[in-house]
Amino acid sequence: MPGRMRSSDTSVVDGAIFQDIARLRVFCFHTVMGEGELTSTQSLVILALNGDEGCKQGDLARALGIRPVTLGGVVDRMEAKAWIERRADKDDRRANRIYLTDEGRALVQRVQHCLDQVNEVALKDVPARKLNEFFKVLTQIQRNLREFQIDVDK
């Protein structure tokens, strides 16, 4: 029957599962955080800077798996909201370093709380004994895909 997926076609199913999980996590995050307040990408920037404040914009893009041009737009919008600020790198005039402002630091706990709630929803009824192996597998998948992205971007 045209348009029907065969049960043996796992590559299509696997890809759809990953995309659907990502979409649903973003939906859940926006529901918990409040629509229009802070995007899921902005929340990742906030948390990354909380752990590595003053990092170069290019390094932040690589750490988040986001293209530098895409991150530039995110940083522009966050800077306009006074959550972060760019400062010129003292050693490299072409580079910017990104810092949280006081307003940005005030968001850290709220963002972490929202992500904890998203994880609570997502991992409900998943046995704790299976999570360690599950996260090891996901980390390897992420590593493989990032290596591919790095190779393509060269």
PDB file of C-alpha atoms in Angstrom:
ATOM      1  CA  MET A   1       0.000   0.000   0.000  1.00  0.00           C
ATOM      2  CA  PRO A   2       1.615   3.315  -1.062  1.00  0.00           C
ATOM      3  CA  GLY A   3       2.562   5.677   1.763  1.00  0.00           C
ATOM      4  CA  ARG A   4       2.530   2.949   4.431  1.00  0.00           C
ATOM      5  CA  MET A   5       5.673   2.396   6.376  1.00  0.00           C
ATOM      6  CA  ARG A   6       6.881  -1.183   6.669  1.00  0.00           C
ATOM      7  CA  SER A   7       7.752  -2.395  10.169  1.00  0.00           C
ATOM      8  CA  SER A   8      11.148  -3.454   8.813  1.00  0.00           C
ATOM      9  CA  ASP A   9      11.954   0.151   7.844  1.00  0.00           C
ATOM     10  CA  THR A  10      13.517   1.056  11.212  1.00  0.00           C
ATOM     11  CA  SER A  11      15.673   3.918   9.902  1.00  0.00           C
ATOM     12  CA  VAL A  12      12.562   5.968   9.131  1.00  0.00           C
ATOM     13  CA  VAL A  13      10.973   5.079  12.455  1.00  0.00           C
ATOM     14  CA  ASP A  14      14.144   5.819  14.461  1.00  0.00           C
ATOM     15  CA  GLY A  15      14.560   9.215  12.841  1.00  0.00           C
ATOM     16  CA  ALA A  16      10.932  10.070  13.475  1.00  0.00           C
ATOM     17  CA  ILE A  17      11.283   9.088  17.133  1.00  0.00           C
ATOM     18  CA  PHE A  18      14.300  11.361  17.670  1.00  0.00           C
ATOM     19  CA  GLN A  19      12.593  14.277  15.932  1.00  0.00           C
ATOM     20  CA  ASP A  20       9.339  13.713  17.791  1.00  0.00           C
ATOM     21  CA  ILE A  21      11.098  13.538  21.166  1.00  0.00           C
ATOM     22  CA  ALA A  22      12.978  16.767  20.421  1.00  0.00           C
ATOM     23  CA  ARG A  23       9.762  18.500  19.341  1.00  0.00           C
ATOM     24  CA  LEU A  24       7.848  17.283  22.392  1.00  0.00           C
ATOM     25  CA  ARG A  25      10.638  18.331  24.780  1.00  0.00           C
ATOM     26  CA  VAL A  26      10.565  21.844  23.307  1.00  0.00           C
ATOM     27  CA  PHE A  27       6.758  21.914  23.627  1.00  0.00           C
ATOM     28  CA  CYS A  28       6.995  20.740  27.244  1.00  0.00           C
ATOM     29  CA  PHE A  29       9.740  23.282  28.033  1.00  0.00           C
ATOM     30  CA  HIS A  30       7.708  26.169  26.589  1.00  0.00           C
ATOM     31  CA  THR A  31       4.621  25.015  28.482  1.00  0.00           C
ATOM     32  CA  VAL A  32       6.491  24.862  31.790  1.00  0.00           C
ATOM     33  CA  MET A  33       8.559  28.039  31.239  1.00  0.00           C
ATOM     34  CA  GLY A  34       5.759  30.072  29.739  1.00  0.00           C
ATOM     35  CA  GLU A  35       5.307  30.620  26.012  1.00  0.00           C
ATOM     36  CA  GLY A  36       7.333  33.468  24.556  1.00  0.00           C
ATOM     37  CA  GLU A  37       9.434  34.097  27.639  1.00  0.00           C
ATOM     38  CA  LEU A  38      12.613  32.184  26.862  1.00  0.00           C
ATOM     39  CA  THR A  39      13.244  29.708  24.043  1.00  0.00           C
ATOM     40  CA  SER A  40      14.735  26.299  24.668  1.00  0.00           C
ATOM     41  CA  THR A  41      17.869  27.338  22.733  1.00  0.00           C
ATOM     42  CA  GLN A  42      18.215  30.479  24.848  1.00  0.00           C
ATOM     43  CA  SER A  43      17.903  28.337  27.967  1.00  0.00           C
ATOM     44  CA  LEU A  44      20.794  26.165  26.764  1.00  0.00           C
ATOM     45  CA  VAL A  45      22.898  29.300  26.214  1.00  0.00           C
ATOM     46  CA  ILE A  46      22.083  30.494  29.746  1.00  0.00           C
ATOM     47  CA  LEU A  47      23.103  27.158  31.268  1.00  0.00           C
ATOM     48  CA  ALA A  48      26.241  26.833  29.137  1.00  0.00           C
ATOM     49  CA  LEU A  49      27.381  30.330  30.105  1.00  0.00           C
ATOM     50  CA  ASN A  50      26.651  29.617  33.750  1.00  0.00           C
ATOM     51  CA  GLY A  51      29.244  26.850  33.533  1.00  0.00           C
ATOM     52  CA  ASP A  52      31.689  28.646  31.201  1.00  0.00           C
ATOM     53  CA  GLU A  53      31.120  32.371  31.437  1.00  0.00           C
ATOM     54  CA  GLY A  54      33.338  34.445  29.192  1.00  0.00           C
ATOM     55  CA  CYS A  55      33.725  31.784  26.529  1.00  0.00           C
ATOM     56  CA  LYS A  56      34.228  32.772  22.915  1.00  0.00           C
ATOM     57  CA  GLN A  57      31.087  32.895  20.814  1.00  0.00           C
ATOM     58  CA  GLY A  58      32.499  30.320  18.370  1.00  0.00           C
ATOM     59  CA  ASP A  59      33.361  27.923  21.195  1.00  0.00           C
ATOM     60  CA  LEU A  60      29.857  28.305  22.610  1.00  0.00           C
ATOM     61  CA  ALA A  61      28.363  27.493  19.201  1.00  0.00           C
ATOM     62  CA  ARG A  62      30.481  24.324  18.959  1.00  0.00           C
ATOM     63  CA  ALA A  63      29.624  23.270  22.518  1.00  0.00           C
ATOM     64  CA  LEU A  64      25.902  23.606  21.781  1.00  0.00           C
ATOM     65  CA  GLY A  65      26.120  22.012  18.335  1.00  0.00           C
ATOM     66  CA  ILE A  66      24.768  25.189  16.730  1.00  0.00           C
ATOM     67  CA  ARG A  67      26.221  26.897  13.701  1.00  0.00           C
ATOM     68  CA  PRO A  68      27.934  30.201  14.571  1.00  0.00           C
ATOM     69  CA  VAL A  69      25.569  32.209  12.355  1.00  0.00           C
ATOM     70  CA  THR A  70      22.537  30.689  14.088  1.00  0.00           C
ATOM     71  CA  LEU A  71      24.017  31.365  17.514  1.00  0.00           C
ATOM     72  CA  GLY A  72      24.755  34.953  16.457  1.00  0.00           C
ATOM     73  CA  GLY A  73      21.028  35.612  16.033  1.00  0.00           C
ATOM     74  CA  VAL A  74      20.222  33.957  19.365  1.00  0.00           C
ATOM     75  CA  VAL A  75      22.907  36.052  21.095  1.00  0.00           C
ATOM     76  CA  ASP A  76      21.572  39.225  19.416  1.00  0.00           C
ATOM     77  CA  ARG A  77      18.084  38.589  20.804  1.00  0.00           C
ATOM     78  CA  MET A  78      19.401  37.685  24.251  1.00  0.00           C
ATOM     79  CA  GLU A  79      21.616  40.752  24.347  1.00  0.00           C
ATOM     80  CA  ALA A  80      18.624  42.934  23.410  1.00  0.00           C
ATOM     81  CA  LYS A  81      16.821  41.493  26.464  1.00  0.00           C
ATOM     82  CA  ALA A  82      19.871  42.287  28.635  1.00  0.00           C
ATOM     83  CA  TRP A  83      20.390  38.627  29.607  1.00  0.00           C
ATOM     84  CA  ILE A  84      23.904  38.439  28.178  1.00  0.00           C
ATOM     85  CA  GLU A  85      26.565  40.785  26.913  1.00  0.00           C
ATOM     86  CA  ARG A  86      29.323  40.478  24.373  1.00  0.00           C
ATOM     87  CA  ARG A  87      32.760  41.778  25.192  1.00  0.00           C
ATOM     88  CA  ALA A  88      35.646  41.996  22.788  1.00  0.00           C
ATOM     89  CA  ASP A  89      38.344  39.404  23.389  1.00  0.00           C
ATOM     90  CA  LYS A  90      41.477  41.190  24.637  1.00  0.00           C
ATOM     91  CA  ASP A  91      43.781  38.846  22.719  1.00  0.00           C
ATOM     92  CA  ASP A  92      41.769  38.441  19.500  1.00  0.00           C
ATOM     93  CA  ARG A  93      39.906  41.465  18.180  1.00  0.00           C
ATOM     94  CA  ARG A  94      37.878  39.306  15.805  1.00  0.00           C
ATOM     95  CA  ALA A  95      36.385  37.294  18.651  1.00  0.00           C
ATOM     96  CA  ASN A  96      33.715  38.110  21.194  1.00  0.00           C
ATOM     97  CA  ARG A  97      33.379  36.623  24.629  1.00  0.00           C
ATOM     98  CA  ILE A  98      29.905  36.122  26.067  1.00  0.00           C
ATOM     99  CA  TYR A  99      28.937  36.891  29.664  1.00  0.00           C
ATOM    100  CA  LEU A 100      25.735  36.603  31.645  1.00  0.00           C
ATOM    101  CA  THR A 101      24.337  39.839  33.024  1.00  0.00           C
ATOM    102  CA  ASP A 102      22.696  40.002  36.441  1.00  0.00           C
ATOM    103  CA  GLU A 103      19.349  39.494  34.663  1.00  0.00           C
ATOM    104  CA  GLY A 104      20.759  36.421  32.906  1.00  0.00           C
ATOM    105  CA  ARG A 105      22.129  34.984  36.144  1.00  0.00           C
ATOM    106  CA  ALA A 106      18.687  35.440  37.693  1.00  0.00           C
ATOM    107  CA  LEU A 107      17.298  33.034  35.039  1.00  0.00           C
ATOM    108  CA  VAL A 108      19.683  30.151  35.748  1.00  0.00           C
ATOM    109  CA  GLN A 109      17.747  28.520  38.593  1.00  0.00           C
ATOM    110  CA  ARG A 110      14.416  28.999  36.831  1.00  0.00           C
ATOM    111  CA  VAL A 111      15.727  27.415  33.620  1.00  0.00           C
ATOM    112  CA  GLN A 112      17.232  24.486  35.538  1.00  0.00           C
ATOM    113  CA  HIS A 113      13.963  23.994  37.425  1.00  0.00           C
ATOM    114  CA  CYS A 114      11.996  23.952  34.152  1.00  0.00           C
ATOM    115  CA  LEU A 115      14.405  21.453  32.576  1.00  0.00           C
ATOM    116  CA  ASP A 116      14.134  19.279  35.694  1.00  0.00           C
ATOM    117  CA  GLN A 117      10.342  19.325  35.254  1.00  0.00           C
ATOM    118  CA  VAL A 118      10.670  18.412  31.566  1.00  0.00           C
ATOM    119  CA  ASN A 119      12.952  15.504  32.487  1.00  0.00           C
ATOM    120  CA  GLU A 120      10.531  14.388  35.179  1.00  0.00           C
ATOM    121  CA  VAL A 121       7.737  14.235  32.594  1.00  0.00           C
ATOM    122  CA  ALA A 122       9.936  12.610  29.944  1.00  0.00           C
ATOM    123  CA  LEU A 123      11.446   9.958  32.206  1.00  0.00           C
ATOM    124  CA  LYS A 124       8.292   9.032  34.126  1.00  0.00           C
ATOM    125  CA  ASP A 125       7.926   5.253  34.392  1.00  0.00           C
ATOM    126  CA  VAL A 126      11.457   4.690  33.012  1.00  0.00           C
ATOM    127  CA  PRO A 127      13.300   2.409  35.452  1.00  0.00           C
ATOM    128  CA  ALA A 128      16.300   4.146  37.028  1.00  0.00           C
ATOM    129  CA  ARG A 129      18.474   1.069  36.410  1.00  0.00           C
ATOM    130  CA  LYS A 130      18.066   1.537  32.649  1.00  0.00           C
ATOM    131  CA  LEU A 131      18.827   5.271  32.545  1.00  0.00           C
ATOM    132  CA  ASN A 132      22.620   5.010  32.874  1.00  0.00           C
ATOM    133  CA  GLU A 133      22.957   2.766  29.815  1.00  0.00           C
ATOM    134  CA  PHE A 134      20.338   4.812  27.964  1.00  0.00           C
ATOM    135  CA  PHE A 135      22.313   8.033  28.493  1.00  0.00           C
ATOM    136  CA  LYS A 136      25.567   6.315  27.464  1.00  0.00           C
ATOM    137  CA  VAL A 137      23.946   5.295  24.171  1.00  0.00           C
ATOM    138  CA  LEU A 138      22.493   8.771  23.591  1.00  0.00           C
ATOM    139  CA  THR A 139      25.871  10.372  24.363  1.00  0.00           C
ATOM    140  CA  GLN A 140      27.562   8.134  21.788  1.00  0.00           C
ATOM    141  CA  ILE A 141      24.896   8.998  19.193  1.00  0.00           C
ATOM    142  CA  GLN A 142      25.416  12.696  19.947  1.00  0.00           C
ATOM    143  CA  ARG A 143      29.207  12.312  19.656  1.00  0.00           C
ATOM    144  CA  ASN A 144      28.864  10.531  16.299  1.00  0.00           C
ATOM    145  CA  LEU A 145      26.565  13.213  14.901  1.00  0.00           C
ATOM    146  CA  ARG A 146      28.775  16.065  16.155  1.00  0.00           C
ATOM    147  CA  GLU A 147      31.845  14.462  14.578  1.00  0.00           C
ATOM    148  CA  PHE A 148      29.929  14.233  11.315  1.00  0.00           C
ATOM    149  CA  GLN A 149      28.941  17.907  11.588  1.00  0.00           C
ATOM    150  CA  ILE A 150      32.542  18.928  12.299  1.00  0.00           C
ATOM    151  CA  ASP A 151      33.757  16.974   9.259  1.00  0.00           C
ATOM    152  CA  VAL A 152      31.129  18.587   7.017  1.00  0.00           C
ATOM    153  CA  ASP A 153      31.917  22.085   8.325  1.00  0.00           C
ATOM    154  CA  LYS A 154      35.652  21.739   7.545  1.00  0.00           C
TER     155      LYS A 154
END
